[in-house]
Coordinates of C-alpha atoms in Angstrom, one line a residue:
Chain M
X644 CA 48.9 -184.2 274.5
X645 CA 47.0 -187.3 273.9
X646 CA 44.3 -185.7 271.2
X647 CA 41.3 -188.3 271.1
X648 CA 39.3 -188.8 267.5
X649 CA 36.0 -190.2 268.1
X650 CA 32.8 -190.3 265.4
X651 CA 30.5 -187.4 265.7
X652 CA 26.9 -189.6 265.9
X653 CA 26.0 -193.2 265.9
X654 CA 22.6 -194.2 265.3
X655 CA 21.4 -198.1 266.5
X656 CA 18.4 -199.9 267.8
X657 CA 17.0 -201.1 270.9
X658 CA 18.4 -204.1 271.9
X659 CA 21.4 -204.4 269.2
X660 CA 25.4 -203.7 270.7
X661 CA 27.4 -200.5 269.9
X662 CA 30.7 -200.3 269.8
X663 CA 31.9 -196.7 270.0
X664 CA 35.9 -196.3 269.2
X665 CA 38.1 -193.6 270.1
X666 CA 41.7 -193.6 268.4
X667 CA 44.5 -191.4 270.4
X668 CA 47.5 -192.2 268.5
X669 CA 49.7 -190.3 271.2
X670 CA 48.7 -192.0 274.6
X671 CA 51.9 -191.9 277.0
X672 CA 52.6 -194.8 279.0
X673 CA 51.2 -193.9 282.1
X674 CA 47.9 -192.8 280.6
X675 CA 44.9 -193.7 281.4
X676 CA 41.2 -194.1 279.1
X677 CA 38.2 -193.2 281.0
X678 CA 34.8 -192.7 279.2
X679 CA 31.7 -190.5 280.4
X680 CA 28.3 -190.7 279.4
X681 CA 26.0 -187.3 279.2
X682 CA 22.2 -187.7 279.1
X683 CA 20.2 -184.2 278.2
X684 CA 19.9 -182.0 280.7
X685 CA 22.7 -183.8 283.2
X686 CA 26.3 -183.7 283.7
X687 CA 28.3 -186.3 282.5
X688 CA 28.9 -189.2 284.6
X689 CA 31.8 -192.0 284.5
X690 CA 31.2 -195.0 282.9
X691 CA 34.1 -197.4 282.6
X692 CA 38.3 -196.9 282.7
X693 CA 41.2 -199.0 281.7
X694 CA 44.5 -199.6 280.6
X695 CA 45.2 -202.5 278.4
X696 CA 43.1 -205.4 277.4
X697 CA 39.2 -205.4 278.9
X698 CA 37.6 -203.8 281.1
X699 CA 33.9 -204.8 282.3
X700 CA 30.9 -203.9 284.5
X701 CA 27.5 -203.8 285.2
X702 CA 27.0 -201.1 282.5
X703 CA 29.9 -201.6 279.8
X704 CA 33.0 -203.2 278.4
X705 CA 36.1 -201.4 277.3
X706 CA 38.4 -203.1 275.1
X707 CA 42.3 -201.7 274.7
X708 CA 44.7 -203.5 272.0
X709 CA 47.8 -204.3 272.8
X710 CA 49.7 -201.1 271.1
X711 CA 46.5 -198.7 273.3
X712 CA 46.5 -196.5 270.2
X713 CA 43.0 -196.9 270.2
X714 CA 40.2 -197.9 272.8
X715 CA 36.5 -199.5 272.3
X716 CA 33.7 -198.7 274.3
X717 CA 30.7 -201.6 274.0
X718 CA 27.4 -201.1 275.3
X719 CA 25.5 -204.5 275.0
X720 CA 21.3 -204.6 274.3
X721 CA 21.0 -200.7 274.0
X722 CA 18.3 -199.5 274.9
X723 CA 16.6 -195.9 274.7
X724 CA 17.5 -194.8 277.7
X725 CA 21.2 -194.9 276.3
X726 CA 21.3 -192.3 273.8
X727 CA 23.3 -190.2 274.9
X728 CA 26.7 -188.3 274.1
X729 CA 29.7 -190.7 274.8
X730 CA 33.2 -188.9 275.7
X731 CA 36.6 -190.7 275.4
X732 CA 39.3 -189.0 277.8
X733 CA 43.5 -190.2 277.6
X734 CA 45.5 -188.8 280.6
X735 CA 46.6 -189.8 283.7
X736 CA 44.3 -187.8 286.2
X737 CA 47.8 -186.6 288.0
X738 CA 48.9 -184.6 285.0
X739 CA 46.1 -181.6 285.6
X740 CA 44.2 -179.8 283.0
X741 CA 45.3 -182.5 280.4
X742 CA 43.3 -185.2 282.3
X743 CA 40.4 -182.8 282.5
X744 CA 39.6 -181.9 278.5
X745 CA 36.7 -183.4 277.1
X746 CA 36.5 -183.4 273.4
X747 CA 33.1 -183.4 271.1
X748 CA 32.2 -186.8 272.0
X749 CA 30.1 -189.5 269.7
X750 CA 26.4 -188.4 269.9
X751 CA 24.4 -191.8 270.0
X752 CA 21.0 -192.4 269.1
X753 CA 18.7 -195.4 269.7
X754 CA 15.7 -195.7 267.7
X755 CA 12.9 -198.6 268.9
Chain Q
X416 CA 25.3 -189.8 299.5
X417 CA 23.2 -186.8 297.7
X418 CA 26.3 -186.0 295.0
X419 CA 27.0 -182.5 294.0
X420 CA 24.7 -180.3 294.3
X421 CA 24.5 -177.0 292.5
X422 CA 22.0 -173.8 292.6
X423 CA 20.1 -172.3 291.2
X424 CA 19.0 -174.9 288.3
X425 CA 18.6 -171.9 286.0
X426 CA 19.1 -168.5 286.3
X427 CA 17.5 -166.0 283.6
X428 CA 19.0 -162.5 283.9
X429 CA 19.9 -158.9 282.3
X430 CA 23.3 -158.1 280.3
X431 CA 25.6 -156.3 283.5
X432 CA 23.7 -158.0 286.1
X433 CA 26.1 -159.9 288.6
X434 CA 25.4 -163.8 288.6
X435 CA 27.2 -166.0 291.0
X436 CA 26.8 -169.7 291.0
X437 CA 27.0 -172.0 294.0
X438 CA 28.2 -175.3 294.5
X439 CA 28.4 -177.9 297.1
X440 CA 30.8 -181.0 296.6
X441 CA 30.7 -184.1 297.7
X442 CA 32.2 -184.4 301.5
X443 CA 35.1 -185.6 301.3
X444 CA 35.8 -184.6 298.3
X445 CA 39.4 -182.9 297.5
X446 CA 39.1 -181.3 294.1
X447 CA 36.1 -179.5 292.6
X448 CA 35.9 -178.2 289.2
X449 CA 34.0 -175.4 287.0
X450 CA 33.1 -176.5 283.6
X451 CA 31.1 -174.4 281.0
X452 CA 29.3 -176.3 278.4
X453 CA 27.8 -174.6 275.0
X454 CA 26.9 -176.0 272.2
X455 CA 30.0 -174.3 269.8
X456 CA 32.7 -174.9 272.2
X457 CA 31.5 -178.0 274.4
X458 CA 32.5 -178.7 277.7
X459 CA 35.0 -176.6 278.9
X460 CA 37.3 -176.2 282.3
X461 CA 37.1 -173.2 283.7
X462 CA 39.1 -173.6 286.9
X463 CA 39.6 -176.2 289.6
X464 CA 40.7 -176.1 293.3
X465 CA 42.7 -179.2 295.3
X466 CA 42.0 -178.3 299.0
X467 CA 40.2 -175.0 298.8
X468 CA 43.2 -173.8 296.7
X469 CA 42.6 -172.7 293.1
X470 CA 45.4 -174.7 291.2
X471 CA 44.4 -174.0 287.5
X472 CA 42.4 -170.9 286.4
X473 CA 43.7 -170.5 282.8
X474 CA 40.4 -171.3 281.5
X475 CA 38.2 -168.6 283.0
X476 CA 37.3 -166.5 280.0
X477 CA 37.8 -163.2 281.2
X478 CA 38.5 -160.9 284.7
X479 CA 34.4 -160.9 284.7
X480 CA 34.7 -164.2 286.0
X481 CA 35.8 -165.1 289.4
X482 CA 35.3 -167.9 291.7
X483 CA 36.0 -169.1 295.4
X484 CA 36.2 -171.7 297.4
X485 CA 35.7 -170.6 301.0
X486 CA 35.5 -173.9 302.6
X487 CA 35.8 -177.5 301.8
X488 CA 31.8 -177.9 301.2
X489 CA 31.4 -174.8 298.9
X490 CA 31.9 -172.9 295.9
X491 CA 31.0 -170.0 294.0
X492 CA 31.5 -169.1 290.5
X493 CA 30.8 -165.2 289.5
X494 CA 30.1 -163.5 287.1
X495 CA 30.3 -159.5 287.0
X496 CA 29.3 -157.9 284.7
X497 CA 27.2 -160.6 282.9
X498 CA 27.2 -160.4 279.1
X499 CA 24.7 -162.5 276.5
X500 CA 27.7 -164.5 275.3
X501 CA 28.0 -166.1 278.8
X502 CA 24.9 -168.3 278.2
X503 CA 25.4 -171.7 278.8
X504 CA 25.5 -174.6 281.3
X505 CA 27.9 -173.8 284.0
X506 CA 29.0 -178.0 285.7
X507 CA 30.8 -178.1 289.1
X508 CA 32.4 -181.6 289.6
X509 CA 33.9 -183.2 292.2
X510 CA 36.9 -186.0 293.0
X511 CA 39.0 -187.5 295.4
X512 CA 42.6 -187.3 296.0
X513 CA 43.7 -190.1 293.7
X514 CA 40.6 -191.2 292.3
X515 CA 39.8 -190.5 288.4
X516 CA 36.2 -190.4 288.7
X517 CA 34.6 -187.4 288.1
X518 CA 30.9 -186.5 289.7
X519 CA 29.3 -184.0 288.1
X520 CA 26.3 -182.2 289.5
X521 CA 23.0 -181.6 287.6
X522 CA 24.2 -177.6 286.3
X523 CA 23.0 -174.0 286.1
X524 CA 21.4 -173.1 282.8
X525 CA 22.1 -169.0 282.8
X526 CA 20.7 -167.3 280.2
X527 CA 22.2 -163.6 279.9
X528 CA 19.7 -161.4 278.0

């Protein structure tokens, strides 16, 4: 099982770029990172996936190094409509209830 | 496309009342899943069906919880009898047949008094 380690809280300010990093020093080849945001009140909803080197769109970048024992998510010009809690999942989505497990996730804030 | 769509939006009841929980998944949707999210434990899988089929119920807590999936557009997740330590926020999600992206609907907050 591909346990994921990501920091409890982040704290930032509007318009400044956080990079939020998850480790999972066990990810099996044919895994998979996927990250989900969760706003207050709402369910969490899919950001961004990979599975090596970058990943972009219109709301974030994930970078993966070469050895994918570790992934970055990067939210450019935050705002305060991001904070939000940030969840890091490793699995491919074939492999069941692994693929499903969301962890604590990184709880960020963003002052003004 | 109006997403998942669960009911009620909260539900406020009595320790041994029944509760059941309804869900409707996006159409065309294969899987749909039954999360439980406190604050102590997090976000949780409860169960999750692939074609109207339950494939993976080892997270229901107890035989108090039970939950269907009649037909392709809707679900139900019971509860009987309903106990304080059931509070939470109870997520059905949705996915397609290979596609990793989860939808999420908005959630039941049940509080069990």
């Amino acid at each position: 099982l591909a346990k994921t380690t990501q920091p409890i809280s982040m704290d930032s300010y509007e318009g400044q770029e956080v990079n939020i990093t998850c480790s999972h020093n066990n990810i099996a080849t044919n895994d998979y990172i996927t990250w989900y945001q969760q706003f207050p009140s709402q369910g969490p909803r899919f950001i961004i996936q990979g599975y090596k080197t970058k990943v972009t769109n219109e709301v974030a970048s994930l970078f993966i190094p070469a050895d994918r024992k570790s992934s970055t998510l990067s939210l450019p010009r935050v705002s305060l409509s991001d904070t939000a809690v940030y969840y890091c999942l490793v699995a491919r989505m074939d492999t069941g209830r692994r693929a499903l497990t969301f962890g604590s996730g990184t709880r960020l804030q963003v002052q003004p | 496309d109006a997403g998942v769509i669960q009911s009620p939006r909260h539900e406020v009841t009595e320790m041994g009342q029944e509760v059941t929980l309804r869900c409707k998944p996006i159409s065309g949707h294969d899987y749909l899943f039954w999360y439980r999210q406190t604050m102590m434990r997090g976000l949780e899988l409860l169960i999750y069906f692939n074609n109207n089929v339950p494939i993976d119920d080892s997270g229901m807590p107890e035989d108090r919880f039970s939950a269907k999936m009649p037909n392709a557009s809707f679900s139900t997740l019971k509860i009987q009898p309903s106990e304080p330590r059931d509070s939470a926020v109870y997520f059905c999600a949705s996915r397609r047949q290979n596609n990793e992206k989860l939808f999420f609907g908005s959630g039941t907050q049940l509080s069990v008094l």
